[in-house]
mmCIF file with all atom_site columns, C-alpha atoms and ligand atoms in Angstrom:
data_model
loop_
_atom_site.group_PDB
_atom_site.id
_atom_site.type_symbol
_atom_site.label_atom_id
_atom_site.label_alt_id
_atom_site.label_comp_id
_atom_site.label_asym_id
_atom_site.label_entity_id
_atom_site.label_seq_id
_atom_site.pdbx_PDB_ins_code
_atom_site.Cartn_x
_atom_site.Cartn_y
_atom_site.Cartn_z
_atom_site.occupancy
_atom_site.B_iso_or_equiv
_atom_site.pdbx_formal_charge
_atom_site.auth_seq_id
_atom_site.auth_comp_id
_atom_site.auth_asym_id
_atom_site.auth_atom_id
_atom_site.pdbx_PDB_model_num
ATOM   1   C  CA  . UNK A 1 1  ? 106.549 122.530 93.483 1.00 64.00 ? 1  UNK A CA  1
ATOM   2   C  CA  . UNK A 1 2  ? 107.930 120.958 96.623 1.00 69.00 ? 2  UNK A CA  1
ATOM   3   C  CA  . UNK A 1 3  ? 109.068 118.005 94.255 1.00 68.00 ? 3  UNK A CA  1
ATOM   4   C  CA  . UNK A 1 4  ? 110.689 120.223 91.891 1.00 62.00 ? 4  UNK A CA  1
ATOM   5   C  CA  . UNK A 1 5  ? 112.518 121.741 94.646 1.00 61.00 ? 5  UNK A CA  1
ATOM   6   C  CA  . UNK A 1 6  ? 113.781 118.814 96.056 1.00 57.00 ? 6  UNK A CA  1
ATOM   7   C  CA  . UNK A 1 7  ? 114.921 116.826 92.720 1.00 54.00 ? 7  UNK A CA  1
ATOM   8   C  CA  . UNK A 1 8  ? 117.111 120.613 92.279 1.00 57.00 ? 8  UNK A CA  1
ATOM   9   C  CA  . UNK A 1 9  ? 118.532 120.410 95.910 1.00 55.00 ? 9  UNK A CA  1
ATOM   10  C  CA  . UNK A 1 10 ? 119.404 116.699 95.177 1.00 51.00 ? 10 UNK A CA  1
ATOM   11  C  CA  . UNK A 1 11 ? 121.314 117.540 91.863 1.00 46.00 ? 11 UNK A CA  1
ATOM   12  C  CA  . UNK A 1 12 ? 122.962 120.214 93.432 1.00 50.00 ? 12 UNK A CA  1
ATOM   13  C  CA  . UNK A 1 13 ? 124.106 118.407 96.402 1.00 50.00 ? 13 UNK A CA  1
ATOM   14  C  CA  . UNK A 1 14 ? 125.145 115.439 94.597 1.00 51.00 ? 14 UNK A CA  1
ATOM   15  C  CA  . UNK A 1 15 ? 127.014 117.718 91.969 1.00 51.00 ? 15 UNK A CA  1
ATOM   16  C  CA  . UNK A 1 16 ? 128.901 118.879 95.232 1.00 53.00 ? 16 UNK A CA  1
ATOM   17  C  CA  . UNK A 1 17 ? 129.826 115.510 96.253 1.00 54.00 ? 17 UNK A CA  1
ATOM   18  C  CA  . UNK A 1 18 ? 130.775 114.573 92.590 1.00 55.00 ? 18 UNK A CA  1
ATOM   19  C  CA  . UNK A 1 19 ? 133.079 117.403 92.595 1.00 65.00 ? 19 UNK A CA  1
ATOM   20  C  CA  . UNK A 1 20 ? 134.616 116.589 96.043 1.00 77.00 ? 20 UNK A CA  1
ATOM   21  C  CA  . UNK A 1 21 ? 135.031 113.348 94.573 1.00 92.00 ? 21 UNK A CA  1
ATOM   22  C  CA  . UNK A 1 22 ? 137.214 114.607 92.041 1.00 96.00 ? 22 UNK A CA  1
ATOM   23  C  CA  . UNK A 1 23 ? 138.879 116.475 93.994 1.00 96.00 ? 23 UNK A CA  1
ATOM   24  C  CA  . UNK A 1 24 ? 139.944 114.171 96.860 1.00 96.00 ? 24 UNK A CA  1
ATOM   25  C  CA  . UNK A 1 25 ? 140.705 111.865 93.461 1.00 97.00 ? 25 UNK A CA  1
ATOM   26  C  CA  . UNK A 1 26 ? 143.173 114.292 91.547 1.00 98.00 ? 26 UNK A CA  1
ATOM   27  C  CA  . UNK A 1 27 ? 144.819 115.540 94.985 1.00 97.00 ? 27 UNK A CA  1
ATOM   28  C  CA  . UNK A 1 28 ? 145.440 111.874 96.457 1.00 97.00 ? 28 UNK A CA  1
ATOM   29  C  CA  . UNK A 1 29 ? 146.991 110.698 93.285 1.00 97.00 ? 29 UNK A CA  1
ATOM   30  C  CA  . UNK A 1 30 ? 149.328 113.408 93.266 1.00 97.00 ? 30 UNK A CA  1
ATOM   31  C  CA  . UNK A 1 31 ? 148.294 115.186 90.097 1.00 98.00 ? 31 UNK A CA  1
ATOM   32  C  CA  . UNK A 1 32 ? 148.493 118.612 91.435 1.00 97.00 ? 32 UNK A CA  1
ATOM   33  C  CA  . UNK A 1 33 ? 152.365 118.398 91.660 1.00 97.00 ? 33 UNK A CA  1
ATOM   34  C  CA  . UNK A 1 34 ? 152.779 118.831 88.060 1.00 98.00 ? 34 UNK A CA  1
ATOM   35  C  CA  . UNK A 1 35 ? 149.187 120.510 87.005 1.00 98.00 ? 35 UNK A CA  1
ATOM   36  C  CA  . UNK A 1 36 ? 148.792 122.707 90.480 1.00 98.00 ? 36 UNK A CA  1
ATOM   37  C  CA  . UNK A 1 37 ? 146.371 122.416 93.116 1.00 97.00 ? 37 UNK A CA  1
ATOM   38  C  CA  . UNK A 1 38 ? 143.738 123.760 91.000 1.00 97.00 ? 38 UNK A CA  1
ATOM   39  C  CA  . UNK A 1 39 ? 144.702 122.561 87.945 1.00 98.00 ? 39 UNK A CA  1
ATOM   40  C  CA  . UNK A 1 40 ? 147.091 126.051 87.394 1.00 98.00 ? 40 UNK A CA  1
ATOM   41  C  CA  . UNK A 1 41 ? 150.422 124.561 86.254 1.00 97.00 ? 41 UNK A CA  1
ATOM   42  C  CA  . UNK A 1 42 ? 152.727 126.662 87.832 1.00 92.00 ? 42 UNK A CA  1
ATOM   43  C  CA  . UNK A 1 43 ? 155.284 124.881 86.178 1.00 95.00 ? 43 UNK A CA  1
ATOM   44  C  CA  . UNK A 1 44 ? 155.483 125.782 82.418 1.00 96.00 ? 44 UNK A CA  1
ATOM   45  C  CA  . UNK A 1 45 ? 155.933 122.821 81.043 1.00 96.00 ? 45 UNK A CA  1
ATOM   46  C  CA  . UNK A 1 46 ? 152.640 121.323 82.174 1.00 98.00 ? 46 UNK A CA  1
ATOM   47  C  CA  . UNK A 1 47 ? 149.191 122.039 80.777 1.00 98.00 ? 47 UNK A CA  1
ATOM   48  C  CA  . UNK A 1 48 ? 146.933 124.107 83.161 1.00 98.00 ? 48 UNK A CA  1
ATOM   49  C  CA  . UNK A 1 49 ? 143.749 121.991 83.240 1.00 98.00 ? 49 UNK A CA  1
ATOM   50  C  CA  . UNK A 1 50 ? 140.918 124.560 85.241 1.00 98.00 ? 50 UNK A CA  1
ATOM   51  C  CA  . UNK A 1 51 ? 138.444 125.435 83.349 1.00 98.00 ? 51 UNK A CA  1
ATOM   52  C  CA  . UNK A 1 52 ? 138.729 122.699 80.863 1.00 98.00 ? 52 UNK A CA  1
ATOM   53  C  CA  . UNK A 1 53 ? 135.871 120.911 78.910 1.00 98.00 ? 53 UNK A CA  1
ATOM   54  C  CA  . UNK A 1 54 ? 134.878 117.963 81.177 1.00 98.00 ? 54 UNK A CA  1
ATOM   55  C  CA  . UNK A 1 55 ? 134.552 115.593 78.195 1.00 98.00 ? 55 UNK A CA  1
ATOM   56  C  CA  . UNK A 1 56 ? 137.660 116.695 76.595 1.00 98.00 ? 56 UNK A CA  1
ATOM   57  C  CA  . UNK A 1 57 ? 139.573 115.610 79.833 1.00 98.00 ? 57 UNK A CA  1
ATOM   58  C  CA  . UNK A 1 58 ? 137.587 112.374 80.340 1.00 98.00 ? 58 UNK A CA  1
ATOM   59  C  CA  . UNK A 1 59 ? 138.481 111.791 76.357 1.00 98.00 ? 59 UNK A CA  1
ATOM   60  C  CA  . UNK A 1 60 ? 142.311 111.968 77.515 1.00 98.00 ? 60 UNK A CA  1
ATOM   61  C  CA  . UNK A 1 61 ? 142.735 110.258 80.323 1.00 98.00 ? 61 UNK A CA  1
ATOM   62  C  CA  . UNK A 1 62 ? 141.122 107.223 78.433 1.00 98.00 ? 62 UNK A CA  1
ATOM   63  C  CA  . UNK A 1 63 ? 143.590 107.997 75.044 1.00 98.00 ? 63 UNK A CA  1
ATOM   64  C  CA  . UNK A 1 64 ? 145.716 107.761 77.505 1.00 98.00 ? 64 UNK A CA  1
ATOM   65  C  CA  . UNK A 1 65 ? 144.809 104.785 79.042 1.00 98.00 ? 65 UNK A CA  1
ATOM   66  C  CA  . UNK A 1 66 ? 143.834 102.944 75.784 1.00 98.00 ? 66 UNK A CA  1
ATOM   67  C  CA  . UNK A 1 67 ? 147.588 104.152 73.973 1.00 98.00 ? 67 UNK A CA  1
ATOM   68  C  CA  . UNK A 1 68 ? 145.733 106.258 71.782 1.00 98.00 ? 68 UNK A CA  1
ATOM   69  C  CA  . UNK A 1 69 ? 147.598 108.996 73.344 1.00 98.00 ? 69 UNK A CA  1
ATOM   70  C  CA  . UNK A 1 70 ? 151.468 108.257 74.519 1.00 98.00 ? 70 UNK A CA  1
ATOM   71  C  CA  . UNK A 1 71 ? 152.898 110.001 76.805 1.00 97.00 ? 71 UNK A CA  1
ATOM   72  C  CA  . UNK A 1 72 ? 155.457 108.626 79.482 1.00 94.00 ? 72 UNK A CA  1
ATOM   73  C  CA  . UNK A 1 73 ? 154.368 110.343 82.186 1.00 95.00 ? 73 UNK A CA  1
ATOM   74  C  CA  . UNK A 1 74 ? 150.464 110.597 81.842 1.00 97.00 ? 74 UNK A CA  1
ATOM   75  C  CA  . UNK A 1 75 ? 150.000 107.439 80.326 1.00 96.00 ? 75 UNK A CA  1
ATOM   76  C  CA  . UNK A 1 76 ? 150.955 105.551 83.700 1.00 96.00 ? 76 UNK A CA  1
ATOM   77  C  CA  . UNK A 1 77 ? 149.254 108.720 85.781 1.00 98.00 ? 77 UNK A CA  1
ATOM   78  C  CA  . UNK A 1 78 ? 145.952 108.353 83.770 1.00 98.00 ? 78 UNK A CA  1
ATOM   79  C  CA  . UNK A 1 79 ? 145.478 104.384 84.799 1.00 97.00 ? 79 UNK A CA  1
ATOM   80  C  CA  . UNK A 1 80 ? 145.276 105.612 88.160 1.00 97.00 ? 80 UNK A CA  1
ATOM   81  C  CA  . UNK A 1 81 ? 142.325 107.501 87.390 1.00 97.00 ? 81 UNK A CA  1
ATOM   82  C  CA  . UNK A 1 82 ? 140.425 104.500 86.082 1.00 97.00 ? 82 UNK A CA  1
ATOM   83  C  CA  . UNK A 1 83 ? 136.908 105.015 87.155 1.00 97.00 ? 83 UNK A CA  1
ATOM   84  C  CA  . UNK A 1 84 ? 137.111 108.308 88.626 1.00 97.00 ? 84 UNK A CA  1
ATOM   85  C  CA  . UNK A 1 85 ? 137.621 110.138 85.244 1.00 98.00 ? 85 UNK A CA  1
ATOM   86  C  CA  . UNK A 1 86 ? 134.420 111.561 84.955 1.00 98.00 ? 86 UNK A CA  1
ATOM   87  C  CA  . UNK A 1 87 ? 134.826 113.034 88.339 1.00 97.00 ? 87 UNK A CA  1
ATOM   88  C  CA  . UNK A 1 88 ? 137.930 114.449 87.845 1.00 98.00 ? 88 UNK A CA  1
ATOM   89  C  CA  . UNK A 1 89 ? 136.729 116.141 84.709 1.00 98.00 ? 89 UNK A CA  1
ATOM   90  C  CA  . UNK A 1 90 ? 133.833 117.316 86.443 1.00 98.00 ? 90 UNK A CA  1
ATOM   91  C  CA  . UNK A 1 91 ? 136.249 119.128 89.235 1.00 97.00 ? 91 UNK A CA  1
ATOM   92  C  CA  . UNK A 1 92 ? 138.921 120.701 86.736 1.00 98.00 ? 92 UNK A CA  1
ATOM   93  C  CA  . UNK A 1 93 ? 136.011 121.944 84.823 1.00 98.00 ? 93 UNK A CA  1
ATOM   94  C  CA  . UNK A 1 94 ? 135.154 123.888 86.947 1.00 98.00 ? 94 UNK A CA  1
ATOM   95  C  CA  . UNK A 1 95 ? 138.143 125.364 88.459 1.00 98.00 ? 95 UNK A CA  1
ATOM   96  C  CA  . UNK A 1 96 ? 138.691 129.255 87.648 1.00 95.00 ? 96 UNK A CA  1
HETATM 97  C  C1  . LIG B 2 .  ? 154.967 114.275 86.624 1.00 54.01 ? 1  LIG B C1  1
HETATM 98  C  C2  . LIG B 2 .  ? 154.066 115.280 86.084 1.00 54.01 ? 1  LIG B C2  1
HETATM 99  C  C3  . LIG B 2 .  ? 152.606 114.922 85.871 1.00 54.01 ? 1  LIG B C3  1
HETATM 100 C  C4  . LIG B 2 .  ? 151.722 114.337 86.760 1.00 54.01 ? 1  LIG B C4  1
HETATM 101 C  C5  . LIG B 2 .  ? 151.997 113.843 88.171 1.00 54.01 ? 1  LIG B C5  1
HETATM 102 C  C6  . LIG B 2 .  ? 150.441 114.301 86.081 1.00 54.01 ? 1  LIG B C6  1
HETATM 103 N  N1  . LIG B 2 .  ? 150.527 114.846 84.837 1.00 54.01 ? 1  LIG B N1  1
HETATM 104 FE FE1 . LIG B 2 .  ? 149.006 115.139 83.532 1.00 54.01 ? 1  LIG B FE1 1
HETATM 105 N  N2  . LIG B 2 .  ? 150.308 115.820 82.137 1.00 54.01 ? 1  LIG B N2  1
HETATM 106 C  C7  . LIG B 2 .  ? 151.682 115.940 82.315 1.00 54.01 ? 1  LIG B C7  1
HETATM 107 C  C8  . LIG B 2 .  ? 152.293 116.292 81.044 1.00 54.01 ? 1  LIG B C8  1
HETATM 108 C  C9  . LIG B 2 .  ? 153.768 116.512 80.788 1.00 54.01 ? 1  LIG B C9  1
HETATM 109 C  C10 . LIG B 2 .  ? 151.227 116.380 80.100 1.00 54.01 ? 1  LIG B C10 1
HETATM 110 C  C11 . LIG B 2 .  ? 151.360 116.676 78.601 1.00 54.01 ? 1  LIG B C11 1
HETATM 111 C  C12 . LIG B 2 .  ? 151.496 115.338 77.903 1.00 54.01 ? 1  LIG B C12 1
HETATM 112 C  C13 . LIG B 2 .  ? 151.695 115.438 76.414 1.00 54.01 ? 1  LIG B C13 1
HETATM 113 O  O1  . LIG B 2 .  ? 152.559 116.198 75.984 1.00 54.01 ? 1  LIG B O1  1
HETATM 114 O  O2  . LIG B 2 .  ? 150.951 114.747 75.687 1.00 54.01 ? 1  LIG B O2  1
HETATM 115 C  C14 . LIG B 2 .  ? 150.006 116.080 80.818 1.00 54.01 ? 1  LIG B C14 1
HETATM 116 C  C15 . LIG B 2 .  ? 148.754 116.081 80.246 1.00 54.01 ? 1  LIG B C15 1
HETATM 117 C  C16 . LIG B 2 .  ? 147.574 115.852 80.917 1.00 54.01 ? 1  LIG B C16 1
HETATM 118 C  C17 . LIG B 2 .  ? 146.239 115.955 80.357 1.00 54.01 ? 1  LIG B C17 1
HETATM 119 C  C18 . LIG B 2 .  ? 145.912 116.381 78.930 1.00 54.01 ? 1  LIG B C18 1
HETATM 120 C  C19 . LIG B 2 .  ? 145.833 117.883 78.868 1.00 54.01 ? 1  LIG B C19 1
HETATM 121 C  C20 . LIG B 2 .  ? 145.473 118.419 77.513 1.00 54.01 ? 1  LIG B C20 1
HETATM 122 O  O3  . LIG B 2 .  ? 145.329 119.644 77.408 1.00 54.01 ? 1  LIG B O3  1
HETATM 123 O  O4  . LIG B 2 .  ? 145.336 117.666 76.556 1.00 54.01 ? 1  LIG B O4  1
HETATM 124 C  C21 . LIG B 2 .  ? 145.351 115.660 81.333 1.00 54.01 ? 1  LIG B C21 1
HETATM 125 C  C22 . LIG B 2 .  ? 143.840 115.638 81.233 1.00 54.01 ? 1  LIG B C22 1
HETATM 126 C  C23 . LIG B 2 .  ? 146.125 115.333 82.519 1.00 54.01 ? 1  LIG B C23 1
HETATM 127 N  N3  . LIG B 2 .  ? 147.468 115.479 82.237 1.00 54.01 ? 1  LIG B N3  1
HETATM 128 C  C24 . LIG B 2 .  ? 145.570 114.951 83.717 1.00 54.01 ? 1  LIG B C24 1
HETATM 129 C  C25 . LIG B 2 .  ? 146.311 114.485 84.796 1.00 54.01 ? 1  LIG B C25 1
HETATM 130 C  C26 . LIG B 2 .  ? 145.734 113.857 85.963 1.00 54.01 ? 1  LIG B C26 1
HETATM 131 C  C27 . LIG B 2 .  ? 144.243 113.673 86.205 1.00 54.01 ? 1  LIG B C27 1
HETATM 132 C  C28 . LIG B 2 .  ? 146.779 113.499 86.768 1.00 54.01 ? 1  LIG B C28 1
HETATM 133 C  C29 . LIG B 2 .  ? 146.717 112.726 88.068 1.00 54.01 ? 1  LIG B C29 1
HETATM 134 C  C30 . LIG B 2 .  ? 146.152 111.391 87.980 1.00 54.01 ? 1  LIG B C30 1
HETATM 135 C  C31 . LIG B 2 .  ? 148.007 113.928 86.114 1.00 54.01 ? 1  LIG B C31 1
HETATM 136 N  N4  . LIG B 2 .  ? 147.685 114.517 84.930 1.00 54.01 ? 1  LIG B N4  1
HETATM 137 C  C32 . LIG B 2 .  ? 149.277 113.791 86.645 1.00 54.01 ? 1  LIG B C32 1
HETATM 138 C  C33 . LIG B 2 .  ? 152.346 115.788 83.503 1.00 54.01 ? 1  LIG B C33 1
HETATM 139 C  C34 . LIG B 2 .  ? 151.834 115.212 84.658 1.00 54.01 ? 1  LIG B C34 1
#
């Protein structure tokens, strides 16, 4: 039992720090000036990103990265986030 509980306190506490990760990532690379704080665009031309499928964000940053995907803005942005995709994803996921 005690084991139990402390493998689910260590998932959830590392889940936190994953997420702060992500955070801490996306704000310091200045993402949240065109996609919003919380990944909200409040700007109309930029996709809101909250609440989006981790994986599906992870698989465009890297089409991104790779050329797969062109665009002129995010294709330079998402080399920055070499690395620390995942944990970006993870943090716009799950952002109301
Ligand atoms: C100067 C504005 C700007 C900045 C800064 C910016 N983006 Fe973007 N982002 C865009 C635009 C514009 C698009 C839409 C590109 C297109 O039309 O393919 C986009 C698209 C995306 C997408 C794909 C969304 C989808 O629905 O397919 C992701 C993921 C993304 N950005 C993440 C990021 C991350 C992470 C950062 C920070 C490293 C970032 N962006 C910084 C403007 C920006």
């Amino acid at each position: 039992m005690n084991k139990i509980l402390f493998v689910a306190f260590t998932l959830l506490i590392s889940s936190f720090v994953v997420n702060a990760d992500g955070k801490a990532t996306y704000t310091a690379l200045g993402c949240a000036a065109c996609h919003g704080a919380t990944g909200k665009a409040t700007i109309p031309i930029y996709p809101n990103l909250n609440g989006q499928n981790a994986a599906y964000t992870v698989k465009q940053l890297k089409d991104f990265q790779s050329g797969a995907r062109k665009d002129p803005t995010m294709s330079a942005m998402a080399n920055l986030t070499a690395g620390k995709e995942q944990a970006i994803a993870d943090f716009l996921a799950a952002q109301k």
